[in-house]
Short mmCIF file of C-alpha atoms in Angstrom, two decimals:
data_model
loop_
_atom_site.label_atom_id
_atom_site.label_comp_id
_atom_site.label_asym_id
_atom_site.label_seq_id
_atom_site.Cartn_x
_atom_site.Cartn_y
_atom_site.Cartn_z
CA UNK A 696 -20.33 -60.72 33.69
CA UNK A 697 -21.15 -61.94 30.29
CA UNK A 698 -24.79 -63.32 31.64
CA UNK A 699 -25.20 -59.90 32.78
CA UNK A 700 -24.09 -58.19 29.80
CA UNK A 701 -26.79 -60.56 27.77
CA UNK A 702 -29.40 -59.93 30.48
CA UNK A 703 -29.48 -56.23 29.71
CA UNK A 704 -29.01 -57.56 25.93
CA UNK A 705 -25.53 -55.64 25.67
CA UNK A 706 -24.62 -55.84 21.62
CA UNK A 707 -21.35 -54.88 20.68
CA UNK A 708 -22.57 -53.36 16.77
CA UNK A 709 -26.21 -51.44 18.65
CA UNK A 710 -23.40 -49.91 21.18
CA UNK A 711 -21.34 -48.59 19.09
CA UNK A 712 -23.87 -48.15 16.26
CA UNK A 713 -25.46 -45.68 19.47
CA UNK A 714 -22.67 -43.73 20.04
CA UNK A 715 -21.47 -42.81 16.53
CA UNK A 716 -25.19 -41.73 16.06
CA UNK A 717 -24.12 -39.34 18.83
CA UNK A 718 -21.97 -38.18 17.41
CA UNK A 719 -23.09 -37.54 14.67
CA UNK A 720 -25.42 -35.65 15.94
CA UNK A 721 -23.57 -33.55 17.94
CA UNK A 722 -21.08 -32.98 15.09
CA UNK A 723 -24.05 -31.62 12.28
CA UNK A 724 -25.90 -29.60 15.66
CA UNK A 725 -22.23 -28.30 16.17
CA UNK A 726 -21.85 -26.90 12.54
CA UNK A 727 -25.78 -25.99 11.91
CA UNK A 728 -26.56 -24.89 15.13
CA UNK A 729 -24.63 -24.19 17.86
CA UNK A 730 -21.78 -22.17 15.99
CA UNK A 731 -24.58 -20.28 14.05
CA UNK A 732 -27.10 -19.84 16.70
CA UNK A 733 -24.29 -18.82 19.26
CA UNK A 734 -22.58 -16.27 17.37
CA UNK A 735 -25.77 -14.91 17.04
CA UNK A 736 -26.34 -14.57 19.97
CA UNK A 737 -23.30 -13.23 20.95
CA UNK A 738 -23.33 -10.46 17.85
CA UNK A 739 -27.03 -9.42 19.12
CA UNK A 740 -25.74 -8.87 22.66
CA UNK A 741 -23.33 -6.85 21.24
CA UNK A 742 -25.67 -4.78 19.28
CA UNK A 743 -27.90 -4.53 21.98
CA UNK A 744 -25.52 -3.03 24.29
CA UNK A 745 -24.19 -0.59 21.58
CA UNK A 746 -27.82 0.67 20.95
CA UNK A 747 -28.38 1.35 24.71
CA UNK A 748 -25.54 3.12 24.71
CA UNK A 749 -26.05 5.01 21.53
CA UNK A 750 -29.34 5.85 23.70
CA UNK A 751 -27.21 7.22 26.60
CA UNK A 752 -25.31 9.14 24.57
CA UNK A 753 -28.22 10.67 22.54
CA UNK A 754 -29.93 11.49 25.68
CA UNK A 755 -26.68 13.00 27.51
CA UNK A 756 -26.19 15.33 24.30
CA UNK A 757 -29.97 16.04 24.47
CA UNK A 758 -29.89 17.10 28.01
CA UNK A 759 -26.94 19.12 27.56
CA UNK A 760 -28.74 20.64 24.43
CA UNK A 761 -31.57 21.91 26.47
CA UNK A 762 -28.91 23.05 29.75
CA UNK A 763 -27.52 25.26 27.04
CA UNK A 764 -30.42 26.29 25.46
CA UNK A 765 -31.79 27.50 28.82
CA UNK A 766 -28.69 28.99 29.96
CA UNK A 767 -28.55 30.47 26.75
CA UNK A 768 -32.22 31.91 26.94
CA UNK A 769 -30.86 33.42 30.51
CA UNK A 770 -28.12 35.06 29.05
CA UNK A 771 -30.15 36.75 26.56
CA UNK A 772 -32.57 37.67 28.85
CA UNK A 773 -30.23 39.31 31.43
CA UNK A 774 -28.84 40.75 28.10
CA UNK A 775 -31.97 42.43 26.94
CA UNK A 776 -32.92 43.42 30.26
CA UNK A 777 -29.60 45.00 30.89
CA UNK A 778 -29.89 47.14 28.04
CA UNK A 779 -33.44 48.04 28.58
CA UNK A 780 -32.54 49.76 32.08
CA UNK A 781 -29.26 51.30 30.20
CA UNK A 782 -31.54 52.61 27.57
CA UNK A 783 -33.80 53.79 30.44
CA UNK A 784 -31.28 55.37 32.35
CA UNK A 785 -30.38 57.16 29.16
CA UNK A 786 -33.21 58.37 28.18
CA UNK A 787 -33.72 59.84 31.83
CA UNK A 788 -30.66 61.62 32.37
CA UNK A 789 -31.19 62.72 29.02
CA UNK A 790 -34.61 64.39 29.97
CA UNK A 791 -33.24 65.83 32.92
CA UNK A 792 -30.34 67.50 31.15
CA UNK A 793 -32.87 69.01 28.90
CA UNK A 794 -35.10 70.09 31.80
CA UNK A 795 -32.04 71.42 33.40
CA UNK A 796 -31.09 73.17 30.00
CA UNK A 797 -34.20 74.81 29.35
CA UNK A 798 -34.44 75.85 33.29
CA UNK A 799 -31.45 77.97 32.70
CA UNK A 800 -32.05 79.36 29.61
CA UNK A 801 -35.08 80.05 31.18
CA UNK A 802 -33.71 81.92 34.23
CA UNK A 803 -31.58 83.31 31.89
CA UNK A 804 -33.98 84.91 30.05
CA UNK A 805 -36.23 86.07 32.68
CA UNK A 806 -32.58 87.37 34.54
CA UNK A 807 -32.04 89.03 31.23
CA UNK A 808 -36.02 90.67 31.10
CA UNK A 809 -35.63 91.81 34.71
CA UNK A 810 -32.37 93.48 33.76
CA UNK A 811 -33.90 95.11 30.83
CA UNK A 812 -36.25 96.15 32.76
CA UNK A 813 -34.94 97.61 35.54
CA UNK A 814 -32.43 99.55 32.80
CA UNK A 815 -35.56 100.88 31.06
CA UNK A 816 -36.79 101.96 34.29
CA UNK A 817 -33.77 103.65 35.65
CA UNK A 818 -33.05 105.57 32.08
CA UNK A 819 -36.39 106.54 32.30
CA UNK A 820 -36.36 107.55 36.07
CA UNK A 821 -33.25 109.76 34.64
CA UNK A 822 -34.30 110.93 32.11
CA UNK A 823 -37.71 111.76 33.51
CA UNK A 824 -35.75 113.72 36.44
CA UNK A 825 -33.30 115.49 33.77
CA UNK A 826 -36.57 117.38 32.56
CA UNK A 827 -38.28 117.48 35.63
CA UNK A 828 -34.36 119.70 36.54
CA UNK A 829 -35.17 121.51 33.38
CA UNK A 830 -38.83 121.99 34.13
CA UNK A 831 -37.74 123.27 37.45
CA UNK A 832 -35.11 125.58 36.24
CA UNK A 833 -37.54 126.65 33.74
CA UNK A 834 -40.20 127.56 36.75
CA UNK A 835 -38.00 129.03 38.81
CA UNK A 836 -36.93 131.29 36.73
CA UNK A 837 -41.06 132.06 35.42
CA UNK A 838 -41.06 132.26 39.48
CA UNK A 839 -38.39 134.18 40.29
CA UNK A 840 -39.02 136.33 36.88
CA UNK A 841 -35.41 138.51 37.77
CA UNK A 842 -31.93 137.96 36.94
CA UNK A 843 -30.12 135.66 39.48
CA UNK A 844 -26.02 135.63 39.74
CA UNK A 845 -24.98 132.47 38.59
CA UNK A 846 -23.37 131.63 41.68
CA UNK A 847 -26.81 131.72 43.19
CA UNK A 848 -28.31 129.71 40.37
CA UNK A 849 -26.18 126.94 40.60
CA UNK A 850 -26.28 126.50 44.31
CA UNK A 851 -30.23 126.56 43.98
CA UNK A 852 -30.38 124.59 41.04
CA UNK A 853 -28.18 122.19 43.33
CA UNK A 854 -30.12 122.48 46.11
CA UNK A 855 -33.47 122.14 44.03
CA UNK A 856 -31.90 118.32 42.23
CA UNK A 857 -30.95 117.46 45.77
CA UNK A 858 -34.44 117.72 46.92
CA UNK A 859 -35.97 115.82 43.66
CA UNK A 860 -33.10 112.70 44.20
CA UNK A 861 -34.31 112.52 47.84
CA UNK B 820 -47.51 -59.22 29.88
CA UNK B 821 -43.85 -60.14 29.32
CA UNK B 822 -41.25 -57.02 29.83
CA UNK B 823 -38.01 -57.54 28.28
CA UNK B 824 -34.75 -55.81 29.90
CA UNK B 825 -33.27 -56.27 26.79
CA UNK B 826 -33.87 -54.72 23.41
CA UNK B 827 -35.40 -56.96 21.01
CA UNK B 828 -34.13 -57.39 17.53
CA UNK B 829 -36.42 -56.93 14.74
CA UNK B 830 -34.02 -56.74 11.69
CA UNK B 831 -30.63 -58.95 11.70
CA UNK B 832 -28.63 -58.57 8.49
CA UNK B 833 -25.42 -61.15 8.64
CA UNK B 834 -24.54 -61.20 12.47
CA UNK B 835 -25.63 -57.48 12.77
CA UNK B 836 -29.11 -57.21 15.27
CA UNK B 837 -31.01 -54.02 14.12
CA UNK B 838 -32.65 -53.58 17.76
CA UNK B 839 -35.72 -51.90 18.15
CA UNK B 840 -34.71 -48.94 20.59
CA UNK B 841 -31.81 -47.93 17.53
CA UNK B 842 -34.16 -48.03 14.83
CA UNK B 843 -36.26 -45.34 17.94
CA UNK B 844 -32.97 -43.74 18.17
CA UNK B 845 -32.14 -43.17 14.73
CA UNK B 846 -35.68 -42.26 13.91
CA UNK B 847 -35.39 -39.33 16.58
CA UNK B 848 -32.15 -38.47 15.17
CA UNK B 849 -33.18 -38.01 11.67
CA UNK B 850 -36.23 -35.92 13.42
CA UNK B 851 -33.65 -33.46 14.99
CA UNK B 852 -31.21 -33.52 12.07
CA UNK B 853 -34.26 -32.42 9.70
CA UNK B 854 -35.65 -29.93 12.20
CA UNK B 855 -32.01 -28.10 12.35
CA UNK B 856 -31.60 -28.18 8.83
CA UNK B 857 -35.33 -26.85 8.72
CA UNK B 858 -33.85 -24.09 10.86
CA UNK B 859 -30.94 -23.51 8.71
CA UNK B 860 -32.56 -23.16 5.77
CA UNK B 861 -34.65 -20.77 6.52
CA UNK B 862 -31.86 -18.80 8.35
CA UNK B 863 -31.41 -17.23 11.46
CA UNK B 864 -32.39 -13.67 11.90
CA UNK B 865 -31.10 -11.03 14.07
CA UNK B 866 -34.71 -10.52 14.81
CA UNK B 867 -36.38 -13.46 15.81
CA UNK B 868 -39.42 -15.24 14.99
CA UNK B 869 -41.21 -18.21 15.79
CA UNK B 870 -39.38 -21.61 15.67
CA UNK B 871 -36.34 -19.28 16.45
CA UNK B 872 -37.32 -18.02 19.53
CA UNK B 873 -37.75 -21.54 21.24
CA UNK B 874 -34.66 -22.35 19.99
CA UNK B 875 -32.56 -19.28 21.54
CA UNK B 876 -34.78 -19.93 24.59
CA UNK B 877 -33.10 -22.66 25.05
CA UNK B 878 -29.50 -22.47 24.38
CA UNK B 879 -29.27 -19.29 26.09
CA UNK B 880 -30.86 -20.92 29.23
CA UNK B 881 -28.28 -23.65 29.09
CA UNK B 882 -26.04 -21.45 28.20
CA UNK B 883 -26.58 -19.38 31.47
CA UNK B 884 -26.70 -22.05 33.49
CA UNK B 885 -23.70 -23.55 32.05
CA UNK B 886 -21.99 -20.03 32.47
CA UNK B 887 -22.92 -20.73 36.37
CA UNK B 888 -21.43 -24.12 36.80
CA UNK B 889 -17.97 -23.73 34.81
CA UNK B 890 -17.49 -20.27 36.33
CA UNK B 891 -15.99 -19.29 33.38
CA UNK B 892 -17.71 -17.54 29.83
CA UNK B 893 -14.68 -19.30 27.98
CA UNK B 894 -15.13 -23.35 29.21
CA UNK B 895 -18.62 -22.68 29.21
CA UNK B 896 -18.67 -21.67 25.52
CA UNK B 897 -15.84 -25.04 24.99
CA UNK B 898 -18.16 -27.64 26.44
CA UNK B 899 -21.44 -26.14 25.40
CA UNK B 900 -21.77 -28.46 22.05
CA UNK B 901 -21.13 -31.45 23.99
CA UNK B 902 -23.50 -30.62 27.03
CA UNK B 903 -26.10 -29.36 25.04
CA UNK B 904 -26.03 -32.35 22.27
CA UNK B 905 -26.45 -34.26 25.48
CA UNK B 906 -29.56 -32.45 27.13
CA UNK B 907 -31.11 -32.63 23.60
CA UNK B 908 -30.44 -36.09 22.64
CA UNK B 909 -31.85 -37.56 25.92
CA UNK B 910 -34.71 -35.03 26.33
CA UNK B 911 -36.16 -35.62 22.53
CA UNK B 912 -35.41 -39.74 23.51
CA UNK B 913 -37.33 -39.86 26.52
CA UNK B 914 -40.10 -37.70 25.06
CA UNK B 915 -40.41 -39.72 21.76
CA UNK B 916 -40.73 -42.85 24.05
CA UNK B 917 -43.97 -41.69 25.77
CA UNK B 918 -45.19 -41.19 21.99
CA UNK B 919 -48.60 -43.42 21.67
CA UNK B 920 -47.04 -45.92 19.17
CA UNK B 921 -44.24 -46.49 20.41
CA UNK B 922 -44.51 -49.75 22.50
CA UNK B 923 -47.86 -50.56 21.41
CA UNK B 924 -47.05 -51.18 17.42
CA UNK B 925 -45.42 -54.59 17.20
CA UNK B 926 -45.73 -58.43 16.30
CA UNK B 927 -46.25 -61.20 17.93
CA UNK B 928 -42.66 -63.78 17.62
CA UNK B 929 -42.67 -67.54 18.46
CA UNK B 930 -39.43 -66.91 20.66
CA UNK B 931 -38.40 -70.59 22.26
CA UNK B 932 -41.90 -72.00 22.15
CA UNK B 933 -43.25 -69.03 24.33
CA UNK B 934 -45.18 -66.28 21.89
CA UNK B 935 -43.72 -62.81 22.74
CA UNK B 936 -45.07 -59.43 21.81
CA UNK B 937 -42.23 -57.41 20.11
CA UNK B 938 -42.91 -53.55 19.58
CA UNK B 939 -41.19 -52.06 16.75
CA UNK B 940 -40.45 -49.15 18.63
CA UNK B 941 -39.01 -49.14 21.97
CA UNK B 942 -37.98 -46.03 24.16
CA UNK B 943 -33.97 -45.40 23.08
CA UNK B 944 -33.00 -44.70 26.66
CA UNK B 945 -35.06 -47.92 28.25
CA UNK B 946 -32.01 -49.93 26.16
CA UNK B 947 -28.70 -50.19 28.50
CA UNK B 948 -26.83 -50.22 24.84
CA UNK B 949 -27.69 -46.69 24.17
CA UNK B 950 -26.82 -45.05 27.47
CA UNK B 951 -23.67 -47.03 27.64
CA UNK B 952 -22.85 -45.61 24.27
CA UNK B 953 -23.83 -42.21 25.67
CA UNK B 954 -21.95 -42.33 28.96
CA UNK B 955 -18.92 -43.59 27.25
CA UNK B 956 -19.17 -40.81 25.53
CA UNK B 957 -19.49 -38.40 27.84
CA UNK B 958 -16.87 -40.24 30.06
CA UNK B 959 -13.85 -40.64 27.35
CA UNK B 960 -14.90 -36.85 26.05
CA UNK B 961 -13.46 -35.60 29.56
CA UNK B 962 -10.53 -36.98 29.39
CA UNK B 963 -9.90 -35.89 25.70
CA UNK B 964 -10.72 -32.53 26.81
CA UNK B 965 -8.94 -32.86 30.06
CA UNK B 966 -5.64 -33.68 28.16
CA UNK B 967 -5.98 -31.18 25.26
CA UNK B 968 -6.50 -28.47 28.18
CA UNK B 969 -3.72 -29.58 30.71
CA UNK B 970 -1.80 -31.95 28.54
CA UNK B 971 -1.17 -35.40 28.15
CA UNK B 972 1.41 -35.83 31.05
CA UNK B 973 -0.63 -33.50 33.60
CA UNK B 974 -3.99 -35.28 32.95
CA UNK B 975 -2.81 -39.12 33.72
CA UNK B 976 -0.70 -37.70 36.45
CA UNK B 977 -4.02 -37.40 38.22
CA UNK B 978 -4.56 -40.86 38.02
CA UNK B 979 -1.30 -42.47 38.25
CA UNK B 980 1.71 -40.45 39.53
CA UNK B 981 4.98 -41.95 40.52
CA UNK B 982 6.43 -39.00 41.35
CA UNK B 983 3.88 -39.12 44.39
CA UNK B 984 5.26 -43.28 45.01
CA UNK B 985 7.56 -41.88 48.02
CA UNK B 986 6.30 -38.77 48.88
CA UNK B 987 3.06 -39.70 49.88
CA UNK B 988 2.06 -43.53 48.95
CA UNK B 989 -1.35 -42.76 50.13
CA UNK B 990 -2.17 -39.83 47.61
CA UNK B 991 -0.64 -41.99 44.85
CA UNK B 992 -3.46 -45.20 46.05
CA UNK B 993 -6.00 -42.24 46.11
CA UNK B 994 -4.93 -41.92 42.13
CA UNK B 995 -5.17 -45.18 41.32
CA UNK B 996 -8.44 -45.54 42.99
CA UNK B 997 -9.32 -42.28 40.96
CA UNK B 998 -9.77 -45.00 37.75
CA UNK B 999 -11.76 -46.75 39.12
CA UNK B 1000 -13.90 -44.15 39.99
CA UNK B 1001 -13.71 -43.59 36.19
CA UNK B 1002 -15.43 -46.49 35.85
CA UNK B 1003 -17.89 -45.89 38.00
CA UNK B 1004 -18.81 -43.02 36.42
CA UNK B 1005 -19.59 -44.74 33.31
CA UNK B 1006 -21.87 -47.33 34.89
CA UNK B 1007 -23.42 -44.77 37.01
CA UNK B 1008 -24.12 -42.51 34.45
CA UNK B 1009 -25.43 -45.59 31.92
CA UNK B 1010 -27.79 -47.40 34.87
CA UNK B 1011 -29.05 -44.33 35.89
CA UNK B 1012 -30.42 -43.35 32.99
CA UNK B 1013 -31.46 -46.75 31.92
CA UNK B 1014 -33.26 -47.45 35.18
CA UNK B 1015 -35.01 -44.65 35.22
CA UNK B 1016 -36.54 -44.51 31.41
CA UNK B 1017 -36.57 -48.28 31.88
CA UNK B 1018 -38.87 -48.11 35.11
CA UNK B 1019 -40.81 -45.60 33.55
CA UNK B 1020 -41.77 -47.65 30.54
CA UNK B 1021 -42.93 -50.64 32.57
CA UNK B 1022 -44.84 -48.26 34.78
CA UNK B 1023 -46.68 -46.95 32.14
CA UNK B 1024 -47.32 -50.39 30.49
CA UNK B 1025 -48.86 -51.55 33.97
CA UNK B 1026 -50.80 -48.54 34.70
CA UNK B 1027 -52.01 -48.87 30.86
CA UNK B 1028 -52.41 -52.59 31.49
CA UNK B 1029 -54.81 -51.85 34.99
CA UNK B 1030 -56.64 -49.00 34.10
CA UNK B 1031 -56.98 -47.91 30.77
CA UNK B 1032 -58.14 -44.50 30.63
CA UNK B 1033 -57.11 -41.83 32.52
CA UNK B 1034 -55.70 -43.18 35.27
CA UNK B 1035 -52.12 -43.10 33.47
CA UNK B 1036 -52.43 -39.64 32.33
CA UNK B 1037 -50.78 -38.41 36.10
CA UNK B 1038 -47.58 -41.24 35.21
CA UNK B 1039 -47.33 -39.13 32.56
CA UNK B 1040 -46.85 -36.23 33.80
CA UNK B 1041 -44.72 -37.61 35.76
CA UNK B 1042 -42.89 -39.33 32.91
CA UNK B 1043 -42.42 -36.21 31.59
CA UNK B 1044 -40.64 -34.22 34.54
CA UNK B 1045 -38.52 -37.58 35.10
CA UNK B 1046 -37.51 -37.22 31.33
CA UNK B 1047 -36.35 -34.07 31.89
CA UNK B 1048 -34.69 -34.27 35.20
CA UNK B 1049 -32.49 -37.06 34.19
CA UNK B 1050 -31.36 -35.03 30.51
CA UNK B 1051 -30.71 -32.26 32.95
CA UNK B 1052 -28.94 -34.65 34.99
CA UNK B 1053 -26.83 -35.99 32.60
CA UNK B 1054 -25.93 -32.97 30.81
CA UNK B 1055 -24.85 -31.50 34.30
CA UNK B 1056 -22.36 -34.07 35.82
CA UNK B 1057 -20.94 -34.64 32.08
CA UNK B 1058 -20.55 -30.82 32.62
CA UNK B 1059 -19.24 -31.06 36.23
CA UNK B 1060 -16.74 -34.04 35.06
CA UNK B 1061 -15.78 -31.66 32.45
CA UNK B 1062 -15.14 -28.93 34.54
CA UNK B 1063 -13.29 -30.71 37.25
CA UNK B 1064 -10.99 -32.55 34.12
CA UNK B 1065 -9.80 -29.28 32.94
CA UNK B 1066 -8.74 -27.91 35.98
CA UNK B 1067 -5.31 -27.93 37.68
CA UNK B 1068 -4.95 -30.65 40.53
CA UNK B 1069 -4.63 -29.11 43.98
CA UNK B 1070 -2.82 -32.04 45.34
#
C-alpha cells in the first residue's frame, strides 16, 4: 500500500495543500459569483416574465379598445341612420299633410265658387223672370189695351208665370 | 523519454515538497480567482455584455441540466456551488495542461545517477494528489450534505443500522457493504480522472516525441473533448451522489 501510495507520489502536505485550494475556490466563486450571478439570473427571469405579461395585458386592453371603438362606431351609425329615416319620415308626412291641407282648402274654395255661382245664377234667373212677369203683365195689358176683372188677371197672370217657369 | 507517474518536486521548504502539478494548480487558481474578481468589479448588469454573456451561458446550462438530474429547482440551486466549482476547476485544469509550456519548460536533475528532465509545470489533474484531494472532496461533501438534509441519525442509518440486525441481517450486510462502496467511490472518482489526464499527457508527449508537427494536432482535439467529458463527468456523479445522499432510504 505504501509502495503504491509512493508510486503515484501520494504527499500528505500537496493533498491536502489540493483540496483546501478547492476550496477555496469554491468558497470566493460562491460569494463573487454564483450568489451574484444566480440571483441575477433569477431577478431577470422574473422581469422577463413580468414584461411579457405587461405585453399581454397591453395588447388585451388594446384589443378591447378597438372592439369598443368599433362597436361604438356601429352604434353611432345605426344612431344617425335611425334618425335620418325619422327625420325623413317627418318631413314626408309633413308634406303630405300640407298637400292634403291645401287640397281641401282648395276644394273648398272651388265648392265655395261653384256655390256662388250657381246663387248668382239662380238670383239672376229670378230676378230676370220677375221682370220678364212684369214685362209680360206690362204687354198684355198694351195687348189686351181694355180693362180686365182682376179675377181674370190673376188667373192669366198665373197662367202666363206658369208657362215662363216651364 | 522518462514519464514520471508521480509529480516531481521542484521547491521543498523544511519537509514540505512544492510539486510541480500544485504550483499548475495554484497558478490556474489565481487565473480564475482574478478573472471573477475581473467580473466583479466591473459588475454584473441586468443587460449583458461580453465576458458576461459566456459566463451566464454557462451557469444557466449547468444550471438546467442540474435542474434535470436533481428533479428539483430547490437541491439543484443547494448543490449548484459545489457542482459547478467542480466542472470549472477540472475543465480550466485539463485545459491549462494542453497549454504549450506546460511540460516542455523544465530542468534537467541528476536524480540517483540517472539525469531526468523535470518540467516546471505539469498538468494538475495528471497528479493522483490533486484528484484525491478533489474526490475526497466531493465524497465527504455528500455526506455533510446528506446529514444536514436528513440528519445525523438518518444518514449513518444507511450505512450501519442495528435496528435492521434481526429484521433482515441481509439488508443490514448490504449497509455495511454500502461503506465500502464509499470508498470506492473515492478511488473511482480520483483514478478516473487521473488516468485519463494522465494518459493524455503521455499521449501527447509521444505523438510530440514521433511526429512533430501536425500530426498531434487531432490528440488534441481529442484532448480537448476528453477534458471536458471527464469535468462533466465528475461534476455529474458528485451531483448524482449528492442527490441520492439527500434523499429518504426506501429500504
Amino acid at each position: 500500500m505504501t509502495e503504491l501510495l509512493e508510486k503515484f507520489g501520494i504527499n500528505f502536505f500537496v493533498l491536502i495543500a489540493q483540496a483546501v485550494n478547492f476550496l477555496i475556490v469554491l468558497a470566493v466563486l460562491y460569494r463573487f459569483a454564483y450568489k451574484p450571478i444566480l440571483k441575477m439570473l433569477n431577478d431577470r427571469t422574473k422581469k422577463i416574465e413580468q414584461g411579457l405579461e405587461h405585453a399581454k395585458k397591453a395588447e388585451h386592453a388594446m384589443n378591447e379598445a378597438l372592439s369598443q371603438k368599433d362597436a361604438v362606431l356601429a352604434e353611432a351609425r345605426k344612431e344617425s341612420g335611425k334618425l335620418l329615416a325619422q327625420a325623413e319620415e317627418k318631413s314626408a308626412a309633413e308634406h303630405a299633410k300640407r298637400m292634403a291641407e291645401s287640397k281641401t282648402e282648395a276644394q273648398a274654395m272651388i265648392a265655395k265658387t261653384k256655390e256662388e255661382l250657381q246663387r248668382e245664377h239662380e238670383h239672376m234667373l229670378e230676378s230676370a223672370k220677375l221682370e220678364l212677369a212684369d214685362m209680360v203683365v206690362l204687354a198684355t195689358e198694351k195687348l189686351l189695351k181694355e180693362k180686365v176683372t182682376s179675377e181674370r188677371d190673376h188667373t192669366l197672370v198665373a197662367s202666363i208665370l206658369k208657362d215662363v217657369s216651364k | 523519454m522518462d514519464i514520471s507517474l508521480a509529480a516531481e518536486p521542484i521547491l521543498e521548504i523544511g519537509h514540505i515538497e512544492i510539486t510541480n502539478s500544485l504550483i499548475t494548480s495554484l497558478l490556474v487558481t489565481v487565473l480564475l480567482l482574478c478573472f471573477v474578481f475581473f467580473l466583479n468589479k466591473k459588475g454584473l448588469k441586468q443587460v449583458p455584455r461580453g465576458v458576461q454573456n459566456v459566463v451566464e451561458i454557462i451557469f444557466e446550462g449547468l444550471f438546467n441540466l442540474m435542474k434535470g438530474v436533481t428533479g428539483d429547482e430547490k437541491r439543484a440551486r443547494r448543490f449548484f456551488p459545489l457542482v459547478a466549482t467542480f466542472f470549472i476547476v477540472i475543465i480550466l485544469s485539463n485545459y491549462f495542461g494542453l497549454l504549450p509550456f506546460v511540460g516542455s519548460i523544465g530542468f534537467h536533475e541528476v536524480h540517483e545517477g540517472k539525469e531526468l528532465f523535470v518540467p516546471l509545470f505539469r498538468s494538475a489533474n495528471s497528479d493522483l494528489n490533486t484528484t484525491l484531494a478533489l474526490a475526497l472532496v466531493s465524497v465527504i461533501s455528500t455526506h455533510v450534505l446528506g446529514v444536514t438534509a436528513l440528519g445525523f441519525w438518518k444518514h449513518t442509518g444507511k450505512f450501519v443500522n442495528f435496528k435492521l440486525l434481526l429484521k433482515s441481517p441481509i439488508m443490514f450486510a448490504v449497509g455495511i457493504l454500502e461503506i465500502f462502496g464509499e470508498i470506492s467511490k473515492v478511488v473511482s472518482f480520483s483514478f478516473r480522472l487521473f488516468g485519463n489526464i494522465f494518459a493524455g499527457e503521455v499521449l501527447l508527449v509521444v505523438m510530440g516525441t514521433l511526429v512533430a508537427f501536425v500530426a498531434p494536432v487531432p490528440f488534441y482535439l481529442l484532448e480537448l473533448f476528453v477534458g471536458f467529458i471527464q469535468a462533466l463527468v465528475f461534476a455529474m456523479l458528485t451531483l448524482v451522489f449528492l442527490t441520492m445522499a439527500t434523499e429518504e432510504s426506501h429500504h
